XYZ file of C-alpha atoms in Angstrom:
396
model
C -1.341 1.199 -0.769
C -1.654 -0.533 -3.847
C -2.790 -1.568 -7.386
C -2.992 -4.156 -9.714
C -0.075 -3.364 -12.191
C 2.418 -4.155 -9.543
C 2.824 -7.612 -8.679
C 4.777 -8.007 -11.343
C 7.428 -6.122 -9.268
C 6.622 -8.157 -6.751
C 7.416 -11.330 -8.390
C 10.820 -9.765 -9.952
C 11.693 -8.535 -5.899
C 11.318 -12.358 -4.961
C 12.211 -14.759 -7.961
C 15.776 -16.040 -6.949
C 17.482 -15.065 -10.359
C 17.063 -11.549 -11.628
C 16.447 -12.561 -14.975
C 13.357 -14.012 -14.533
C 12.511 -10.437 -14.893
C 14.653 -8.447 -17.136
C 11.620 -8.198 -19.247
C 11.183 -4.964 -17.183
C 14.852 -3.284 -17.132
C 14.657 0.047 -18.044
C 16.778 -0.448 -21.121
C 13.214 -2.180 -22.316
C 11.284 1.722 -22.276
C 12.146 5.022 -23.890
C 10.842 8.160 -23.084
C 11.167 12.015 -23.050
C 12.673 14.454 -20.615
C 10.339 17.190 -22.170
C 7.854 18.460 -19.214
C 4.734 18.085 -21.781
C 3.818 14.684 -22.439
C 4.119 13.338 -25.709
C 1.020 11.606 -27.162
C 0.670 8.532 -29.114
C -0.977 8.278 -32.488
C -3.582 6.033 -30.999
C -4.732 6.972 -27.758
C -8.191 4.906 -27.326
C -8.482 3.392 -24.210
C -6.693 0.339 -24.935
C -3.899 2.272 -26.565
C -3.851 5.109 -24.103
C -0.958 8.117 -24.347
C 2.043 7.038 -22.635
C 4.395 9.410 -20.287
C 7.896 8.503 -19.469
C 9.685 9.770 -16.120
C 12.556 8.892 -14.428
C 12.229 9.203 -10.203
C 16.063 9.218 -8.604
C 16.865 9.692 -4.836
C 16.213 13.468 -5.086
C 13.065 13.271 -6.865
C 10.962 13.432 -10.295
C 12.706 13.861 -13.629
C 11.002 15.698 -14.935
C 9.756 17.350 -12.046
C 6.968 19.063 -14.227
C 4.488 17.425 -16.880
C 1.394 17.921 -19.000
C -1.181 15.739 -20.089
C -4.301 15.154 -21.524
C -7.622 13.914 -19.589
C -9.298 10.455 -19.951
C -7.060 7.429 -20.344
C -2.764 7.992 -19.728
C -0.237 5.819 -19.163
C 2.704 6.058 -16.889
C 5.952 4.882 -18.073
C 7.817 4.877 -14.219
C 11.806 4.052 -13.997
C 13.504 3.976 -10.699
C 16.587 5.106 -11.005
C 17.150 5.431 -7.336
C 18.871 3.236 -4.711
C 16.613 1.615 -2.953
C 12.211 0.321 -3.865
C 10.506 3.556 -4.005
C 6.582 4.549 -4.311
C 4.827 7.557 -7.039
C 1.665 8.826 -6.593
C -0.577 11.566 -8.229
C -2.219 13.476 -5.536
C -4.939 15.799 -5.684
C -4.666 17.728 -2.188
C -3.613 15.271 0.503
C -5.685 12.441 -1.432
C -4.135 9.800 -3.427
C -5.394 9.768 -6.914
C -3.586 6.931 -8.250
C -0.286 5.105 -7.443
C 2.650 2.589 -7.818
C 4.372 1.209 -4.948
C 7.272 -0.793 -4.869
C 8.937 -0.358 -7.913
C 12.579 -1.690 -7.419
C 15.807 -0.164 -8.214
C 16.702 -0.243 -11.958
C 13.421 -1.343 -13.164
C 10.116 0.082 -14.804
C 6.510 0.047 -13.851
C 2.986 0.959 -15.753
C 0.167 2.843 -14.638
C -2.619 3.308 -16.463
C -5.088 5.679 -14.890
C -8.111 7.901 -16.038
C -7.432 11.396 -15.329
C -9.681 13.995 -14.990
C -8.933 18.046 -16.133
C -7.217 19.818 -13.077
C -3.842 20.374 -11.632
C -2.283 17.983 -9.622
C 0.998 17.222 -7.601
C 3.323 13.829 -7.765
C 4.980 12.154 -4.880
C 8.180 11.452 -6.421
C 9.979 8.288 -3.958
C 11.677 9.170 -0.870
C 8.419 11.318 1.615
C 11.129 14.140 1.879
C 11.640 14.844 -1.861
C 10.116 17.709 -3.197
C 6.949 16.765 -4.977
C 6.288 17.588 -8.974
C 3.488 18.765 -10.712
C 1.384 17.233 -12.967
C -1.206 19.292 -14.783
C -4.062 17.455 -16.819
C -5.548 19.409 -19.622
C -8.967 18.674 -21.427
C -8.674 17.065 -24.208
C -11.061 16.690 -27.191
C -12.952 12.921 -26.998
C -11.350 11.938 -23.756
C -10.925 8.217 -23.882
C -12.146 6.108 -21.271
C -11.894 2.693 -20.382
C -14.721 0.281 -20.600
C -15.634 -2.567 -17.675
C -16.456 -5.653 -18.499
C -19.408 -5.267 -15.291
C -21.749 -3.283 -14.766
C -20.373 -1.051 -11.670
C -24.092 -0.522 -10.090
C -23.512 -3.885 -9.265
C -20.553 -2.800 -7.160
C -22.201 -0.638 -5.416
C -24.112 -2.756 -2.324
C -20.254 -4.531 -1.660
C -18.697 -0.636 -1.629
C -21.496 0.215 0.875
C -20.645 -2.927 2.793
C -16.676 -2.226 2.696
C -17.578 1.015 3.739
C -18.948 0.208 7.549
C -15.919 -2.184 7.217
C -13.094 0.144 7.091
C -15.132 2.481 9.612
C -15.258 -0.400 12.183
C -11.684 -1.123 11.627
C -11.006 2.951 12.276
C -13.400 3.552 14.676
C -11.329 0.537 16.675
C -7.644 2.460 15.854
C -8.734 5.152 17.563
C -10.236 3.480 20.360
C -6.462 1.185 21.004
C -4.871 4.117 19.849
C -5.752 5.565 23.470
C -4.495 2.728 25.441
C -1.594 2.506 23.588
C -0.513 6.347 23.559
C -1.306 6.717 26.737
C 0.911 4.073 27.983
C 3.389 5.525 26.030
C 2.467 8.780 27.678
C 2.614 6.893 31.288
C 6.247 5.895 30.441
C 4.695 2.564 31.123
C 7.255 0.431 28.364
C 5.690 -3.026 29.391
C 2.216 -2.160 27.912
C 3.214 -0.028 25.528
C 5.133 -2.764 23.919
C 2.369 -5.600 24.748
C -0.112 -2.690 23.032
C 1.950 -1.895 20.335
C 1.121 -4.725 17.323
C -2.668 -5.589 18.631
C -3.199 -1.531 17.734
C -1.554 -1.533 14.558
C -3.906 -4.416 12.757
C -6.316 -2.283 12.467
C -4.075 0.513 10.392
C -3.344 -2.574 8.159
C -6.973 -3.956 7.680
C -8.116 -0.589 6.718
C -4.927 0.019 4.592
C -6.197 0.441 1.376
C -8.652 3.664 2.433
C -6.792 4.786 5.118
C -3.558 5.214 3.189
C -5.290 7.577 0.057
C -4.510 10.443 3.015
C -1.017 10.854 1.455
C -0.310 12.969 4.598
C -1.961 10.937 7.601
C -0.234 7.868 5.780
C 2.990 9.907 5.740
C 2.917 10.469 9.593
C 1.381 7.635 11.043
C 2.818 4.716 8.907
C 6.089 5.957 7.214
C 9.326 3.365 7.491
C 12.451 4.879 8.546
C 13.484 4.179 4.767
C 11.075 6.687 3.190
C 13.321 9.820 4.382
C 16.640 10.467 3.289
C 17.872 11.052 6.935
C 16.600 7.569 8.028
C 15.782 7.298 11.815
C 17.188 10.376 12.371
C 14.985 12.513 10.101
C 12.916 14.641 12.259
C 9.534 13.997 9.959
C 10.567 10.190 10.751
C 7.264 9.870 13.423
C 4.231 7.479 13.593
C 3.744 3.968 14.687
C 7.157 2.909 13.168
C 9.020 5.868 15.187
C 7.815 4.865 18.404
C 7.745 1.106 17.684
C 11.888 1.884 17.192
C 11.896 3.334 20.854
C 9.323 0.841 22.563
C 11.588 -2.200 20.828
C 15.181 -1.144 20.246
C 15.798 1.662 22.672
C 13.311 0.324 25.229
C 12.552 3.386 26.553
C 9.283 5.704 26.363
C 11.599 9.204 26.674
C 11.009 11.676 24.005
C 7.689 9.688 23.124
C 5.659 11.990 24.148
C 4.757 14.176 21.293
C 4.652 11.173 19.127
C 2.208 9.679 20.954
C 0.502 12.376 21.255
C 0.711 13.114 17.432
C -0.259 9.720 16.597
C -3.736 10.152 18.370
C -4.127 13.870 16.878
C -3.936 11.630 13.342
C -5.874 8.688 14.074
C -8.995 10.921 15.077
C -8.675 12.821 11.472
C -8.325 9.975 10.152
C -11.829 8.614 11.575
C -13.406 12.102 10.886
C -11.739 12.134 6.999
C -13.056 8.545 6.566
C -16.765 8.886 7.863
C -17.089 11.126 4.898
C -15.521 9.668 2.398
C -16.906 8.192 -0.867
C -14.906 5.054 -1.514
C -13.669 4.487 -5.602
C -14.208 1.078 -7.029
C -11.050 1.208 -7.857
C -9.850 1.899 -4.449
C -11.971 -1.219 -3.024
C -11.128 -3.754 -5.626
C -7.494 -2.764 -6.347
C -6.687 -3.059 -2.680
C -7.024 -6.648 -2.424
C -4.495 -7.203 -4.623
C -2.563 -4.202 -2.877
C -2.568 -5.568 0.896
C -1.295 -8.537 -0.761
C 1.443 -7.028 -2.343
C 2.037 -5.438 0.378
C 2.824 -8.593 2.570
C 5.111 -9.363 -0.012
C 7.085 -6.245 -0.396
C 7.801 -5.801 3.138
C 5.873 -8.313 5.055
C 7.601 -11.602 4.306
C 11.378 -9.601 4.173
C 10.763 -8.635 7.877
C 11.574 -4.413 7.040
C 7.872 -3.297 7.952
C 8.423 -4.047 12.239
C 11.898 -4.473 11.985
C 12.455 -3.625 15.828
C 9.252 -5.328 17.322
C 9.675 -8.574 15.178
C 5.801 -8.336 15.101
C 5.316 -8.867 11.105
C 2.778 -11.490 11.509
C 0.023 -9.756 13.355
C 0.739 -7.152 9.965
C 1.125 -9.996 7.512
C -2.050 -11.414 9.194
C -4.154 -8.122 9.102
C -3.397 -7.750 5.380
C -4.951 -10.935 4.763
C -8.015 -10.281 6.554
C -8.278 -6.928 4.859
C -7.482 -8.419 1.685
C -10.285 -11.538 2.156
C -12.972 -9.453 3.249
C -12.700 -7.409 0.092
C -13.041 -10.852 -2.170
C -15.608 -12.078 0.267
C -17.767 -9.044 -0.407
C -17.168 -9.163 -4.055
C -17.541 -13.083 -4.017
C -20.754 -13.432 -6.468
C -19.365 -10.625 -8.947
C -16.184 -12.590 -9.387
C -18.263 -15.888 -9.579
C -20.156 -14.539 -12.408
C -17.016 -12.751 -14.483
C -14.554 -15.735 -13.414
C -15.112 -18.217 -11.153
C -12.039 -20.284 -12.184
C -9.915 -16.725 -10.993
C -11.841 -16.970 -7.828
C -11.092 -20.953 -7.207
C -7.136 -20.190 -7.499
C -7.778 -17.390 -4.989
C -9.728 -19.236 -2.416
C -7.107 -22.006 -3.239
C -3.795 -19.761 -2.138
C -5.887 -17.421 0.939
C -5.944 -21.067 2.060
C -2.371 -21.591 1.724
C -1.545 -18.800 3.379
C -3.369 -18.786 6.245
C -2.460 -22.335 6.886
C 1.836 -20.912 7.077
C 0.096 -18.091 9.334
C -1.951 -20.909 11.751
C 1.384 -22.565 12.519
C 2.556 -19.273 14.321
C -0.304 -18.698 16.308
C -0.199 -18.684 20.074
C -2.759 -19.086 22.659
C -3.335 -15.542 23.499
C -4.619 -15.201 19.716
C -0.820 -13.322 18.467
C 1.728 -14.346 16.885
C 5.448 -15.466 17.404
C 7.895 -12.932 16.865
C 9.192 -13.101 13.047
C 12.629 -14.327 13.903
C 11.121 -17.663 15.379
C 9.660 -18.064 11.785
C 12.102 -20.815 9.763
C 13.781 -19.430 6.772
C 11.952 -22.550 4.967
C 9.024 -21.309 5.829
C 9.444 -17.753 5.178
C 10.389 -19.164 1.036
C 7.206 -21.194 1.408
C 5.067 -17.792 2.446
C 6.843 -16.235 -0.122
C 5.732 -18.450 -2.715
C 2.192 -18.854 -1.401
C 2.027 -14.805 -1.237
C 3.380 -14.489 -4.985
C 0.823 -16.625 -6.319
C -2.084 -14.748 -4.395
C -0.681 -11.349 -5.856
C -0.837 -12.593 -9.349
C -4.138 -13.296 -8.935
C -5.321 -10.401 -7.211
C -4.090 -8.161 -9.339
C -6.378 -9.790 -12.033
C -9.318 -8.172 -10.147
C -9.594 -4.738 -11.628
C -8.893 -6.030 -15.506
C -11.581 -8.464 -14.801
C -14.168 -6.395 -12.990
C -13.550 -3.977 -15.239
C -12.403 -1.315 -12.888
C -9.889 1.243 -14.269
């Protein structure tokens, strides 16, 4: 999942010359490999205390740091091989995040912390994670919104019964689908297999803050150094690679059986949960990006072909969100909230044209590769625009 300092990765992962974006090389940002953070001059909230770190294939460098509370900024490099993810977690809960950062380049995030010790999730699920302890500091800065977040609070309640509906439904398909599995019944299971995801992908955003539930049920073969043969390698992805490219249901069993285990915590996590501003509004602009980072390339259901029923979801996750913040955004911007209504339209008119009478979609390899540049661009613009959101709503 997702926030709104990344779609400028996004962009530099889809431009078709790389120096549309060499604004961002890491040549561009300096930091220090000392484990203890080094503090600006000026750390106010709009000037808050930057921390550089480098993440590689193996992990954090370094693997250790200290900071203080209220207002930081991350200063995130990727020198790995491949588009990599870091997150702060406290527990198995995501604090705060940047996905997609691609190889070579650098990211931002700017997050408030508050005092406590906390781990990192430093690219690849399998590397070791870091540690990240936040000390208090004297006159912790902290941003100010531009709304008043009481008013945010009736469209949180609202996205709340949302997300539950959307979980309450996993786990209800999650049955029928496992069970088939179970059955050895590979006909159903792959018919099953895409209609039961959507709801994963609605939900996204909230679902995903379980760094652990997200780690088993939606990891990529890609986020474990061992590929498809890494034995933590399991969720829908895992079985999807059987159901699609092995077509067969042997050794499915525990999976299946694993994947139900995880969809029930997550119902029982989630009907308790308080949901973050930050985590409602920010994940417009992250199911977007989303799409866009592995959507639109085909890598998310790269054996079922069944990207569009994703692609599809995150778009009707993503418009609900807008929808229930609709007369906030009138009120703080309504020309940011024409150009959004604008490009959800665009894109859901390149999604219409795959449609097929049983209410699916065609597989993504029937999807022409003019097409696939036009819901590139349409998706690019959206993310831009999303990610405007938080700055604008005032939610840090």
């Amino acid at each position: 999942m997702k926030n709104f300092l990344k779609h400028s990765t996004i962009i530099c992962l889809i431009a078709l010359t790389v120096t549309a974006c060499e604004s961002n090389k890491s040549s561009d940002t300096s930091g220090s490999n000392s484990p203890v953070a080094k503090v600006a001059s000026d750390t106010s909230a709009n000037n808050p205390a930057e921390t550089a770190l480098t993440v590689t294939d193996k992990g954090c460098e370094p693997n250790q740091l200290t900071v203080a509370s209220g207002q930081n900024s991350f200063v995130l490099t990727n020198k790995s091989s491949q588009p990599l993810e870091w997150e702060i977690l406290s527990g198995v809960k995501v604090i705060e995040e940047r996905e997609n950062i691609a190889p070579g380049f650098v990211q931002k995030l700017k997050t408030n912390l508050e005092p406590g010790e906390y781990e990192m999730a430093c690219g690849l699920r399998s590397n070791p994670k870091g540690k990240l302890s936040v000390k208090a500091g004297v006159g912790d800065s902290q941003a100010k919104g531009t709304v008043d977040q009481g008013k945010l609070v009736g469209a949180i309640a609202e996205y709340k019964v949302y997300v539950t509906k959307e979980t309450d439904q996993l786990v209800a398909d999650n049955k029928t689908f496992t069970d088939a599995v179970i059955a050895g019944d590979l006909a159903k299971a792959q018919k099953l297999y895409a209609s039961t995801h959507v709801h994963w992908e609605r939900a996204e955003p909230i679902a995903e803050l379980f760094s652990d539930l997200d780690k088993t049920m939606d990891s990529r073969a890609d986020d474990f150094a061992k590929k498809e043969a890494d034995p933590e390698f399991t969720g829908y992805h895992r079985i999807e690679k059987a159901l699609f490219q092995d077509k067969t249901t042997k050794g499915m069993k525990p999976f299946a059986e694993k994947l139900q285990k995880d969809g029930l915590e997550l119902q029982k996590r989630i009907a308790t949960l308080t949901i973050e501003p930050k985590n409602m509004v920010g994940g417009a602009a992250g199911l977007i990006e989303e799409v866009a980072a592995t959507k639109v390339s085909g890598e998310e259901d790269r054996y079922s072909h069944t990207d569009l029923w994703d692609f599809s979801a995150n778009v009707d996750g993503s418009q609900k969100i807008v929808e229930l913040l609709r007369p906030i955004i009138q009120k703080a911007n309504p020309d940011l909230l024409a150009r959004v209504d604008t490009n959800f339209t665009k894109v859901n008119q390149k999604l219409a044209k795959y449609k097929t009478p049983d209410g699916g979609f065609a597989t993504y390899d029937k999807v022409s590769e003019t097409d696939k540049k036009d819901m590139k661009t349409a998706i690019a613009a959206l993310s831009e625009d999303l990610s405007q959101l938080r700055g604008t709503l005032g939610v840090n």
